[in-house]
mmCIF file with all atom_site columns, C-alpha atoms in Angstrom:
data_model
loop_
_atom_site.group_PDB
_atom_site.id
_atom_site.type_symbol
_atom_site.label_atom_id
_atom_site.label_alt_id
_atom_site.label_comp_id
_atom_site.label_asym_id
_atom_site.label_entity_id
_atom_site.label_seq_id
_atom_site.pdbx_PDB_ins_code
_atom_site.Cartn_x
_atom_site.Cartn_y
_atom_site.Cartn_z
_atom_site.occupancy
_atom_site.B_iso_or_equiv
_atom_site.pdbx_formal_charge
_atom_site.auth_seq_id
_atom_site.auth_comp_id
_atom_site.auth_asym_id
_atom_site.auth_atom_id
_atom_site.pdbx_PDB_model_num
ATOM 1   C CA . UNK A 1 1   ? 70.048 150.771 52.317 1.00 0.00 ? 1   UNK A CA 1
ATOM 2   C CA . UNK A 1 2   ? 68.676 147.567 51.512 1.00 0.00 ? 2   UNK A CA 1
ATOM 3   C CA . UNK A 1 3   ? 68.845 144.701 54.734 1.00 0.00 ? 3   UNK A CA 1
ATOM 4   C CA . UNK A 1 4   ? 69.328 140.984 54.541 1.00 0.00 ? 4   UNK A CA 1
ATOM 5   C CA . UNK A 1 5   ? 66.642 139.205 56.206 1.00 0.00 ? 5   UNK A CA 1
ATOM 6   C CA . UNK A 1 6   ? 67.604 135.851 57.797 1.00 0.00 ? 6   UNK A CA 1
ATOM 7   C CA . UNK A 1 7   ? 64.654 134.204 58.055 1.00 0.00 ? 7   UNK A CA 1
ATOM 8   C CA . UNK A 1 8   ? 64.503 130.345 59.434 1.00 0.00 ? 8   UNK A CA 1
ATOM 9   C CA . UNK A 1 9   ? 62.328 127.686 61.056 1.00 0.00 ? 9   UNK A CA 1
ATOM 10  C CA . UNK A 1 10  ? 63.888 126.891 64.508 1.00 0.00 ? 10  UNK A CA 1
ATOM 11  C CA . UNK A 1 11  ? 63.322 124.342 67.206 1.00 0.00 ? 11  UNK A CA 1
ATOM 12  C CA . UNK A 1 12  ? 62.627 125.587 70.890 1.00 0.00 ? 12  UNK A CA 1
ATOM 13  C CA . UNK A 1 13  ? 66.659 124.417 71.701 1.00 0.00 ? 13  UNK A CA 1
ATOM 14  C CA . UNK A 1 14  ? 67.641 126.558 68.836 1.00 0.00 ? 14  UNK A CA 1
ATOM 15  C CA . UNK A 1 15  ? 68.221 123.578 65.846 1.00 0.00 ? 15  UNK A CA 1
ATOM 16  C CA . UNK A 1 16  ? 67.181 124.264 62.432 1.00 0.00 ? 16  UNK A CA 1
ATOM 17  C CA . UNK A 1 17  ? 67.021 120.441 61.664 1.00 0.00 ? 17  UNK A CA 1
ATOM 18  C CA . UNK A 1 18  ? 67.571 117.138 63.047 1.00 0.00 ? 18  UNK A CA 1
ATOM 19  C CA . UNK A 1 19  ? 71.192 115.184 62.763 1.00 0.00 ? 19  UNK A CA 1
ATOM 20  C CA . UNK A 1 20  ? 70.257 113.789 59.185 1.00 0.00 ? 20  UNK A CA 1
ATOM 21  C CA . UNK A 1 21  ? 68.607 117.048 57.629 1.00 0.00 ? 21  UNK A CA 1
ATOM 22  C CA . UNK A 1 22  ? 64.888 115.895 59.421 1.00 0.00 ? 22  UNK A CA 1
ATOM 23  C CA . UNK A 1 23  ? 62.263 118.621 58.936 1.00 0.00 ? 23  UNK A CA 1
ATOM 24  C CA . UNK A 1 24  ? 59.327 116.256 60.021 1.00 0.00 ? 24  UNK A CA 1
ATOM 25  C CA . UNK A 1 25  ? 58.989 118.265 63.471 1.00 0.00 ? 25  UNK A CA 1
ATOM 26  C CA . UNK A 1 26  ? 57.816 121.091 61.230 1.00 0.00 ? 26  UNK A CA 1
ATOM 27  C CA . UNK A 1 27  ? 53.805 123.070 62.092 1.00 0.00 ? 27  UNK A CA 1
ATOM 28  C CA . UNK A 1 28  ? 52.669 125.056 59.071 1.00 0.00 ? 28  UNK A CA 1
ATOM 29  C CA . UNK A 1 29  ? 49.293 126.783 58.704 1.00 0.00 ? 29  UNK A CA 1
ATOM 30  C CA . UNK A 1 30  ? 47.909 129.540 56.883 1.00 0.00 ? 30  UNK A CA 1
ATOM 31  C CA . UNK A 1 31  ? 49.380 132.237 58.991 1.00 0.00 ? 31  UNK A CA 1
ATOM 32  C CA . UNK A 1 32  ? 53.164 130.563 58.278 1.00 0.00 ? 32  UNK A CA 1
ATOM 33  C CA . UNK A 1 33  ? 51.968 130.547 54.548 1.00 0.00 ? 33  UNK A CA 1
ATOM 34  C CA . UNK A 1 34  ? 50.915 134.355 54.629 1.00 0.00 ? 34  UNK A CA 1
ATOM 35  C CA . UNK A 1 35  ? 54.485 135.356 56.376 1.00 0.00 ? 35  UNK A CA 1
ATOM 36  C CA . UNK A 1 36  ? 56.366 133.481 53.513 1.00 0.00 ? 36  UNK A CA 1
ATOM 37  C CA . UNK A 1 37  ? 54.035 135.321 50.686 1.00 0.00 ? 37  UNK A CA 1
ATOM 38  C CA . UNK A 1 38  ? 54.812 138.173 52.701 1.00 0.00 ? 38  UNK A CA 1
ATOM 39  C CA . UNK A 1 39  ? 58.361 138.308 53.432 1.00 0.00 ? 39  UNK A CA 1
ATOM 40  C CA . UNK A 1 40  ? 59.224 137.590 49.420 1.00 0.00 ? 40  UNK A CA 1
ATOM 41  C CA . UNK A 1 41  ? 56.879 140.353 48.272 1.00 0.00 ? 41  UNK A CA 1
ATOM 42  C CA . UNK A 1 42  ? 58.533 142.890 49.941 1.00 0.00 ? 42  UNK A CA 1
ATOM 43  C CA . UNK A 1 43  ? 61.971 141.812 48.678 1.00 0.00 ? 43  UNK A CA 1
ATOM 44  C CA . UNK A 1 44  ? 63.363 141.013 45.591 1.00 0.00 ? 44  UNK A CA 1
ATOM 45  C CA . UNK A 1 45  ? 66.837 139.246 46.316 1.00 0.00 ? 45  UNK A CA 1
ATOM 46  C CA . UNK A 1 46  ? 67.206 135.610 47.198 1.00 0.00 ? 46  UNK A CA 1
ATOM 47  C CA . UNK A 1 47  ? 71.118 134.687 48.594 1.00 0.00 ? 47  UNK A CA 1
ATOM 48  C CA . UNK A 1 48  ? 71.449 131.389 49.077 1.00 0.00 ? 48  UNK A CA 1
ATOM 49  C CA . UNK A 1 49  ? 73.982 128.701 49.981 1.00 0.00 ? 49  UNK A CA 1
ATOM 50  C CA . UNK A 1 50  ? 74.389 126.395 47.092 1.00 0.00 ? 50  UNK A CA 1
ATOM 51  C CA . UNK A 1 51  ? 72.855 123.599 48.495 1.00 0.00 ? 51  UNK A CA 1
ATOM 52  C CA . UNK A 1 52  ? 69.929 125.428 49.783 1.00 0.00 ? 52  UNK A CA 1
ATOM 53  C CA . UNK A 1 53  ? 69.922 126.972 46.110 1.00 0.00 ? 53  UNK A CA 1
ATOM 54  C CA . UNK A 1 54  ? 70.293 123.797 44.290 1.00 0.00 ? 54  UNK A CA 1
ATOM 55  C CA . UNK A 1 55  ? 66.964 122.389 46.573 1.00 0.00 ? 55  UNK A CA 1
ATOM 56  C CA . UNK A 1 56  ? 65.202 125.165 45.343 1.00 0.00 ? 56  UNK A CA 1
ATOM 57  C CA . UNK A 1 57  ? 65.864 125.684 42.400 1.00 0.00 ? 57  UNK A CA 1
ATOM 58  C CA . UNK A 1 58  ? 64.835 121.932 41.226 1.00 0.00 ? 58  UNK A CA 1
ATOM 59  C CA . UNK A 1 59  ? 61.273 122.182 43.308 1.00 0.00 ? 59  UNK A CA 1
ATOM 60  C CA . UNK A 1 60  ? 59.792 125.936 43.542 1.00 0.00 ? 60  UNK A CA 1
ATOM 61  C CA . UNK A 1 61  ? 60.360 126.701 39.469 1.00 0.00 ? 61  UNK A CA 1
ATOM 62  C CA . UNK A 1 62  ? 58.103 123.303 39.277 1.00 0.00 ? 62  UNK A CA 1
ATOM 63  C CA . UNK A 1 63  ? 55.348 124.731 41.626 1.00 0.00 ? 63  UNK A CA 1
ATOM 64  C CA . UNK A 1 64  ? 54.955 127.836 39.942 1.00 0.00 ? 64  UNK A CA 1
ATOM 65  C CA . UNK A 1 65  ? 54.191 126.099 36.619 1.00 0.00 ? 65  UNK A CA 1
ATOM 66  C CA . UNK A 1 66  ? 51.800 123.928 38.241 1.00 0.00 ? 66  UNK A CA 1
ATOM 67  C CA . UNK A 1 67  ? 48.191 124.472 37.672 1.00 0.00 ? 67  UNK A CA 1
ATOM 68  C CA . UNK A 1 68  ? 46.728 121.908 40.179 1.00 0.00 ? 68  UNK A CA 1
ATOM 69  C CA . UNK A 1 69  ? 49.398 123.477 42.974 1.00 0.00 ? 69  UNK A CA 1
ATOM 70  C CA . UNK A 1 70  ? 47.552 125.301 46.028 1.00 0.00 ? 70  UNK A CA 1
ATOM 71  C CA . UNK A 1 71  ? 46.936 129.168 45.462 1.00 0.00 ? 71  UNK A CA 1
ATOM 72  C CA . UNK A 1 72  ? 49.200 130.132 48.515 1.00 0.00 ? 72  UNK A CA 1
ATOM 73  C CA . UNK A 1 73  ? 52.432 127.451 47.263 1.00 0.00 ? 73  UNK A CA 1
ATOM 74  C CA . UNK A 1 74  ? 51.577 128.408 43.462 1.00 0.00 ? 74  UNK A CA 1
ATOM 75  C CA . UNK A 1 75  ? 52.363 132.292 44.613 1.00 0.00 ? 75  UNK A CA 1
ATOM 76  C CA . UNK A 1 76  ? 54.657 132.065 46.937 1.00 0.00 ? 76  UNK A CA 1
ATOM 77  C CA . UNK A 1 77  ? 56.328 130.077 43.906 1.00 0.00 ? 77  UNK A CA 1
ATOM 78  C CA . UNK A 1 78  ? 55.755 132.734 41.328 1.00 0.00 ? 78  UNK A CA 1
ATOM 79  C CA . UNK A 1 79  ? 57.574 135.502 43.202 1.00 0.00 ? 79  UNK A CA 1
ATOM 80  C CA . UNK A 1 80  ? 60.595 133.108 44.004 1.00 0.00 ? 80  UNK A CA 1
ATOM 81  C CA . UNK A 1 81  ? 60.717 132.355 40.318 1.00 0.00 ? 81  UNK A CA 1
ATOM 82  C CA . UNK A 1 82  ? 60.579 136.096 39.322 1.00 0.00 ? 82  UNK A CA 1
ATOM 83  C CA . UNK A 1 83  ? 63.421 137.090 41.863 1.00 0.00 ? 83  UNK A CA 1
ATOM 84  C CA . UNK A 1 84  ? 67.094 137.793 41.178 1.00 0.00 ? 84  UNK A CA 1
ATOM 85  C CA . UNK A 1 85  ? 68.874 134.940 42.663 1.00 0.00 ? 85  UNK A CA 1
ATOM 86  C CA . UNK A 1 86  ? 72.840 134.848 44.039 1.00 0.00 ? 86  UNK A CA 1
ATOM 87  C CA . UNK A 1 87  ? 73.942 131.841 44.774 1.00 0.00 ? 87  UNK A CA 1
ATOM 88  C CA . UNK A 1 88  ? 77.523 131.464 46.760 1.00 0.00 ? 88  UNK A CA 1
ATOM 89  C CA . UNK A 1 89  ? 79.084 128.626 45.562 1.00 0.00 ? 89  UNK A CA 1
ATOM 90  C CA . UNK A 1 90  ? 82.816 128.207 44.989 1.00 0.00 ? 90  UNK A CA 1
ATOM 91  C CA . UNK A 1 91  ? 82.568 125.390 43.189 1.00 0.00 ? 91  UNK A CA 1
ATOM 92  C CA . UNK A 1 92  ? 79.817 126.158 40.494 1.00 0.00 ? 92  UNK A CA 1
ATOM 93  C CA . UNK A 1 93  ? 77.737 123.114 40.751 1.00 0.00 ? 93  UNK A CA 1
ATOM 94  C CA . UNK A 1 94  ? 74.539 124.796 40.040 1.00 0.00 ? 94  UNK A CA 1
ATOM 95  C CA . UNK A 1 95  ? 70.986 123.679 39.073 1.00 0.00 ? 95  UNK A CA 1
ATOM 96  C CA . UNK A 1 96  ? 69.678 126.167 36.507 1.00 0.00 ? 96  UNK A CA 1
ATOM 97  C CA . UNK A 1 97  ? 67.381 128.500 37.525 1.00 0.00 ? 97  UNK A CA 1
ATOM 98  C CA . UNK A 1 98  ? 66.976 132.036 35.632 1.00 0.00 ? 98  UNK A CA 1
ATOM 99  C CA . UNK A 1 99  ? 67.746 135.673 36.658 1.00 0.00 ? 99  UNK A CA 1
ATOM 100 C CA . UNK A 1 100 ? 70.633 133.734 38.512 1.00 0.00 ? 100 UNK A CA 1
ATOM 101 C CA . UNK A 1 101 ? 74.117 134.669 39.092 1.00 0.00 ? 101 UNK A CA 1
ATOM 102 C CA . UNK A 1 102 ? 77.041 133.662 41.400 1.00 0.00 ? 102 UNK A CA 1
ATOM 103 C CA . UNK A 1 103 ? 79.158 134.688 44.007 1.00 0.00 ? 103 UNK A CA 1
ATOM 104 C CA . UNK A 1 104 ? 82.458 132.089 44.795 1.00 0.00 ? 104 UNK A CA 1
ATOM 105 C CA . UNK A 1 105 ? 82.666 133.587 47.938 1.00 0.00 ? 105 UNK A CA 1
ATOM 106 C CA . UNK A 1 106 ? 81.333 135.998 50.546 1.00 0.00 ? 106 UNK A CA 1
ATOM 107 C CA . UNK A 1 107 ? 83.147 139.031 50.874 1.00 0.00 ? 107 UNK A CA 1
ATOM 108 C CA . UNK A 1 108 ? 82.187 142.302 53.269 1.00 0.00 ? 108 UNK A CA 1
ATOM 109 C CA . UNK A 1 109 ? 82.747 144.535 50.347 1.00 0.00 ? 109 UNK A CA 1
ATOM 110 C CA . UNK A 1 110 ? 80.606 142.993 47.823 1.00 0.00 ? 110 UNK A CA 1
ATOM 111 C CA . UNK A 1 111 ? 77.755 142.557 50.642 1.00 0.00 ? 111 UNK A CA 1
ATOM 112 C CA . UNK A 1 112 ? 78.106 146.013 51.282 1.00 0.00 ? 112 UNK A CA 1
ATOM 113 C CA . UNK A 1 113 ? 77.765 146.713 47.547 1.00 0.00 ? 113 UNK A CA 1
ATOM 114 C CA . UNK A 1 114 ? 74.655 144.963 47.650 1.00 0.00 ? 114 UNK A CA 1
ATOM 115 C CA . UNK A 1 115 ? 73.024 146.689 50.317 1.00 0.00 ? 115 UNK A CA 1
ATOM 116 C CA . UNK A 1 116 ? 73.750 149.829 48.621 1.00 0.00 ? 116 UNK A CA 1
ATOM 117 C CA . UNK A 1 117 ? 72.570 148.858 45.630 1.00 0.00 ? 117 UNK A CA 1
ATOM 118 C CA . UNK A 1 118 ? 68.792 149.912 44.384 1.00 0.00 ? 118 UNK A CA 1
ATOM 119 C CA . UNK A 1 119 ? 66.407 147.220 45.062 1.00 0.00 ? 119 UNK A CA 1
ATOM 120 C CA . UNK A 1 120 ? 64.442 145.902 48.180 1.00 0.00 ? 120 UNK A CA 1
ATOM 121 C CA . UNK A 1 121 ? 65.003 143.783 50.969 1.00 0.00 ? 121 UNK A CA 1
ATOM 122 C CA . UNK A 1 122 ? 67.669 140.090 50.436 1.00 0.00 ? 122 UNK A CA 1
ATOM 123 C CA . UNK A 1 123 ? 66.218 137.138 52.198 1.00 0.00 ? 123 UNK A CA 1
ATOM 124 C CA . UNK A 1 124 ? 68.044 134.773 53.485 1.00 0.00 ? 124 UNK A CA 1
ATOM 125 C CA . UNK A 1 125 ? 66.741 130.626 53.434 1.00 0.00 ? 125 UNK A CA 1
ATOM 126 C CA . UNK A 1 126 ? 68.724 127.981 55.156 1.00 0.00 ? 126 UNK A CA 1
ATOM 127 C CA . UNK A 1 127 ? 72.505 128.271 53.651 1.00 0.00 ? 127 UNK A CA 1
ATOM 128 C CA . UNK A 1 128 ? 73.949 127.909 57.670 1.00 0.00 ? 128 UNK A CA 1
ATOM 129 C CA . UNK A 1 129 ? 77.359 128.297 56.810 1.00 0.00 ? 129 UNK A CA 1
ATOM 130 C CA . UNK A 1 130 ? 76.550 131.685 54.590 1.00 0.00 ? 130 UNK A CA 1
ATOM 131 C CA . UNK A 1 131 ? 73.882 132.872 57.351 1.00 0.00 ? 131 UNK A CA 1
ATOM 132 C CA . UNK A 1 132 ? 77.151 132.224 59.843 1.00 0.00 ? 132 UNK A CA 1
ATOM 133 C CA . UNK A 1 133 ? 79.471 133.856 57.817 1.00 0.00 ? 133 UNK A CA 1
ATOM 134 C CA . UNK A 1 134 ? 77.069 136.700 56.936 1.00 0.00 ? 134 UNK A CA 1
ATOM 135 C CA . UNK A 1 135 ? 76.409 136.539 61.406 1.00 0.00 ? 135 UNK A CA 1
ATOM 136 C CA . UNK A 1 136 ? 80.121 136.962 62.168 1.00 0.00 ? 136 UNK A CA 1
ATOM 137 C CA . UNK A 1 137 ? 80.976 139.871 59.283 1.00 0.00 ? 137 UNK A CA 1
ATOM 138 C CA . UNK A 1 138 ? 78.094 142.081 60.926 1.00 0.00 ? 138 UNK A CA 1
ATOM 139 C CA . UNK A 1 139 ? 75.862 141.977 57.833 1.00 0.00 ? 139 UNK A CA 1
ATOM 140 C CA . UNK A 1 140 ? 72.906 140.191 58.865 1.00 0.00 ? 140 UNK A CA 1
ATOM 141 C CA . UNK A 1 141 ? 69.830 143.539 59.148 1.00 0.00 ? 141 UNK A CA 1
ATOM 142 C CA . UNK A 1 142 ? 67.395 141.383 60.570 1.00 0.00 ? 142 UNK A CA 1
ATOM 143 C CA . UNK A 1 143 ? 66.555 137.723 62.363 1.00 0.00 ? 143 UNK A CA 1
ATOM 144 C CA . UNK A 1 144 ? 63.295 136.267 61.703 1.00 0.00 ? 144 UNK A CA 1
ATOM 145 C CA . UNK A 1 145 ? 62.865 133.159 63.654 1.00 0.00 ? 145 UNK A CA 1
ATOM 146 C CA . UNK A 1 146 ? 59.824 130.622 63.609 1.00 0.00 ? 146 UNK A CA 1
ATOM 147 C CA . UNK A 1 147 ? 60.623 129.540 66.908 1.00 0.00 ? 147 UNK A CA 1
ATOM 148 C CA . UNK A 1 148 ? 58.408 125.830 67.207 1.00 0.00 ? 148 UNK A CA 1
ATOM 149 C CA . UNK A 1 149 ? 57.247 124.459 70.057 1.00 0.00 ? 149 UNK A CA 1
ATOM 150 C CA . UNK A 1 150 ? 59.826 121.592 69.619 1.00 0.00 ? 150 UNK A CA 1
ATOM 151 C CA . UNK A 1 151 ? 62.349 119.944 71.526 1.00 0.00 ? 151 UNK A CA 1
ATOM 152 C CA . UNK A 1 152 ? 64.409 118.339 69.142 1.00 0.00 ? 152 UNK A CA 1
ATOM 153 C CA . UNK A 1 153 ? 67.653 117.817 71.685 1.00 0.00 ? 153 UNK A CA 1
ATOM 154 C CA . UNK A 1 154 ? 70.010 116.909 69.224 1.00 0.00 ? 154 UNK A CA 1
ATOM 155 C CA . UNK A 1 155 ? 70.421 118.465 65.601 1.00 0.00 ? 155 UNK A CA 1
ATOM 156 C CA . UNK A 1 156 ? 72.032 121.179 63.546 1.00 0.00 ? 156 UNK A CA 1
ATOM 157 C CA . UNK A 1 157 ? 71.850 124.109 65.524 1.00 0.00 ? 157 UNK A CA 1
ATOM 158 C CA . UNK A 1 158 ? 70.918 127.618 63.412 1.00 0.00 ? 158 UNK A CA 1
ATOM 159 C CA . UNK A 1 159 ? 74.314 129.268 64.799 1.00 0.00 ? 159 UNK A CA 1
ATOM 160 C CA . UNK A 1 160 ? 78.020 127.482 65.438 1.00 0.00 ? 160 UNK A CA 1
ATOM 161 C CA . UNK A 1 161 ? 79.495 127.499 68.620 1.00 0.00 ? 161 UNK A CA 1
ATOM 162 C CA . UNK A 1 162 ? 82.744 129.213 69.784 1.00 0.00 ? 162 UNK A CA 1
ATOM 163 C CA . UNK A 1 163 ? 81.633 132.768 68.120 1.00 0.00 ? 163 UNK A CA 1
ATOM 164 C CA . UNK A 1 164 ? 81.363 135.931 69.566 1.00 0.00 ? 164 UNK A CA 1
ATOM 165 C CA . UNK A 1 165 ? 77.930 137.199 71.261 1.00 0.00 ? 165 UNK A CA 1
ATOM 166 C CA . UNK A 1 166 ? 75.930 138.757 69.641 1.00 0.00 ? 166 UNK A CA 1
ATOM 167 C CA . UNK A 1 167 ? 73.214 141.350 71.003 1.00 0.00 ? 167 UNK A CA 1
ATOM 168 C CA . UNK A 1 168 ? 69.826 141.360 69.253 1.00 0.00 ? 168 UNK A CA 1
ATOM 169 C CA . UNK A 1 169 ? 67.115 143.987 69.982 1.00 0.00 ? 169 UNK A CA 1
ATOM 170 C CA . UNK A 1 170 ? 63.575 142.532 70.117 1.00 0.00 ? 170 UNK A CA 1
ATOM 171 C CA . UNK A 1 171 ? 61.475 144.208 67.184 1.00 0.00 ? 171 UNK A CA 1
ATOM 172 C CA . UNK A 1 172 ? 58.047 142.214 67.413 1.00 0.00 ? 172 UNK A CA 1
ATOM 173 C CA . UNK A 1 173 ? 56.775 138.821 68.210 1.00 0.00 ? 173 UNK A CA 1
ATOM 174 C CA . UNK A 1 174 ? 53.403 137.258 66.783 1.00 0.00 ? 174 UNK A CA 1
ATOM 175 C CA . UNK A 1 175 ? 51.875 133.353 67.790 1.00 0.00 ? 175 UNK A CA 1
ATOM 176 C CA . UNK A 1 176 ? 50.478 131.739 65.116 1.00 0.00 ? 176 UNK A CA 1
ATOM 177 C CA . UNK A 1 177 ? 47.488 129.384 65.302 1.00 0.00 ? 177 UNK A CA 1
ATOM 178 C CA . UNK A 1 178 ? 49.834 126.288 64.952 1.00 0.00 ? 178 UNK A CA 1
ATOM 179 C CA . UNK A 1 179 ? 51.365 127.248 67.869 1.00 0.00 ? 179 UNK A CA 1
ATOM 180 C CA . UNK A 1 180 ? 54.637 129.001 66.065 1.00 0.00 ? 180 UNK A CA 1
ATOM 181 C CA . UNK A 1 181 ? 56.017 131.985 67.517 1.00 0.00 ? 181 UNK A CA 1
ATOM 182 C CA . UNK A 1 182 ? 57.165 134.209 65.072 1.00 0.00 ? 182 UNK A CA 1
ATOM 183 C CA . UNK A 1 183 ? 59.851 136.709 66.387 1.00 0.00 ? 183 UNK A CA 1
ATOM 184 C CA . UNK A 1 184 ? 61.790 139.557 64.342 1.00 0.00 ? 184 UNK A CA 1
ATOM 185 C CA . UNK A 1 185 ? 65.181 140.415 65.591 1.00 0.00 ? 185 UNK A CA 1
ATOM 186 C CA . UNK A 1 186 ? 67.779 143.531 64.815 1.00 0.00 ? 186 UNK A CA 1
ATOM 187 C CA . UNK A 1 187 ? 71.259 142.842 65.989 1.00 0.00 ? 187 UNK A CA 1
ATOM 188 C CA . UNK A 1 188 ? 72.422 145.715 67.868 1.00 0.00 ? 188 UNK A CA 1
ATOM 189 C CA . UNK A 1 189 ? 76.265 145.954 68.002 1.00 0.00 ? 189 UNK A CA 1
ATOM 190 C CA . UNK A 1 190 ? 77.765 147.342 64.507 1.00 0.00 ? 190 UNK A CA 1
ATOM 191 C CA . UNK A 1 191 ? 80.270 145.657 62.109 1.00 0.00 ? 191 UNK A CA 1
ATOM 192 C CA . UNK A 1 192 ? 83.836 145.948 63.855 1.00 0.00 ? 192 UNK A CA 1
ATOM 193 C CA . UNK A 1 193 ? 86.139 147.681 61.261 1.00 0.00 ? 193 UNK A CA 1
ATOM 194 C CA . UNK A 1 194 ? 88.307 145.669 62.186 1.00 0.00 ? 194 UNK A CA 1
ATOM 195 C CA . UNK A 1 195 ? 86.163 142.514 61.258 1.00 0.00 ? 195 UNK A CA 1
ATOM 196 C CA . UNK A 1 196 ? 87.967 140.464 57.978 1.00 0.00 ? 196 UNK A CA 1
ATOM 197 C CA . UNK A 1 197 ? 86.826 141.655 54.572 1.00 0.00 ? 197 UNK A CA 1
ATOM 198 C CA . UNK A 1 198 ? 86.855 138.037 53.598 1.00 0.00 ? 198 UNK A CA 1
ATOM 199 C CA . UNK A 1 199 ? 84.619 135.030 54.370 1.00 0.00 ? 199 UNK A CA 1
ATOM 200 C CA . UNK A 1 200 ? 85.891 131.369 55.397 1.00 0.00 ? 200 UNK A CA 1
ATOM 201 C CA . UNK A 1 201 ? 83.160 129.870 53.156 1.00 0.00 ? 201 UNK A CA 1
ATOM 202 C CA . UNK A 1 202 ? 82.170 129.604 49.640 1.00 0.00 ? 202 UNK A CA 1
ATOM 203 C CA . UNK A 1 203 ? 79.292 127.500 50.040 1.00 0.00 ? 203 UNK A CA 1
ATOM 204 C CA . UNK A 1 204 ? 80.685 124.554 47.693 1.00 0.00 ? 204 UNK A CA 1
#
């Protein structure tokens, strides 16, 4: 079976961004670089939110065009551009980007059709209400979490409150040289059955 990979860049207090969408608290090095190149090699799904989509979709097919871009950005960008794309929007307000197609909504069935489907692993990029939705229907395989030695104290936090715990077994941590800790999580307690086949978000 094929997992979904959550991956995202979280603060020490557990926000993915500040109030206004501020990434400038951000630490990259090479070793963040070679995780991304990484991660997207061994997959070849991206599901995204449709805002998360619609920001990527107008920079990273850009990048890999780019002659004068970095090696590491110019490859990471090539494999983004050469994977199959779903983007969950209800709304279909989407930037063009090929090998693209869309889901209006999340569903447990046609998640569960995915993962069962041939292919490799589906990352997961920002989209917080999908990586919620996907959180409380069970499906998420795997947490990978950038943890930064930041204090942000106020912001959008990676998780909403008022949810159900969830238990998550520790598969590996590694500290990059910018000070990064990057840490792999498996949640640990299945998909009720009696969990709702149908998600509260489309994504816009």
């Amino acid at each position: 079976m094929r997992k979904i990979i959550v991956t995202m860049w979280t603060t020490l207090d557990g926000f993915v961004a500040g109030p206004d969408d501020e990434m400038d608290w951000l630490r990259l090095d090479d070793d963040v670089q070679t995780y991304e190149i990484d991660l997207v090699s061994a997959a070849d799904t991206l599901l995204l939110g449709r805002v998360t989509f619609n920001d990527f979709a107008g920079y990273w097919p850009r990048v890999a065009r780019n002659s004068a871009e970095q090696p590491a950005s110019s490859r990471y960008a090539q494999i983004l551009d050469g994977m199959e794309k779903i983007a969950v929007s209800g709304s279909g307000q989407l930037t063009e980007w090929e090998n693209t197609r869309r889901w209006p909504s999340v569903d447990t069935d046609t998640v569960l059709d995915l993962k069962n489907s041939p292919g490799r692993d589906v990352i997961v990029y920002g989209s917080l209400s999908l990586v919620n939705t996907l959180t409380e229907l069970g499906l998420v395989d795997e947490f990978h979490l950038l943890v930064h030695p930041v204090l942000l104290r106020d912001g959008k936090p990676l998780l909403r409150p008022g949810k159900p715990l969830v238990d998550l077994q520790h598969l590996s941590t590694r500290m990059f040289p910018s000070g990064v800790a990057f840490t792999r999580y498996r949640p640990t307690i299945p998909r009720s059955p009696a969990a709702p086949n149908a998600a509260s978000t489309s994504n816009g």
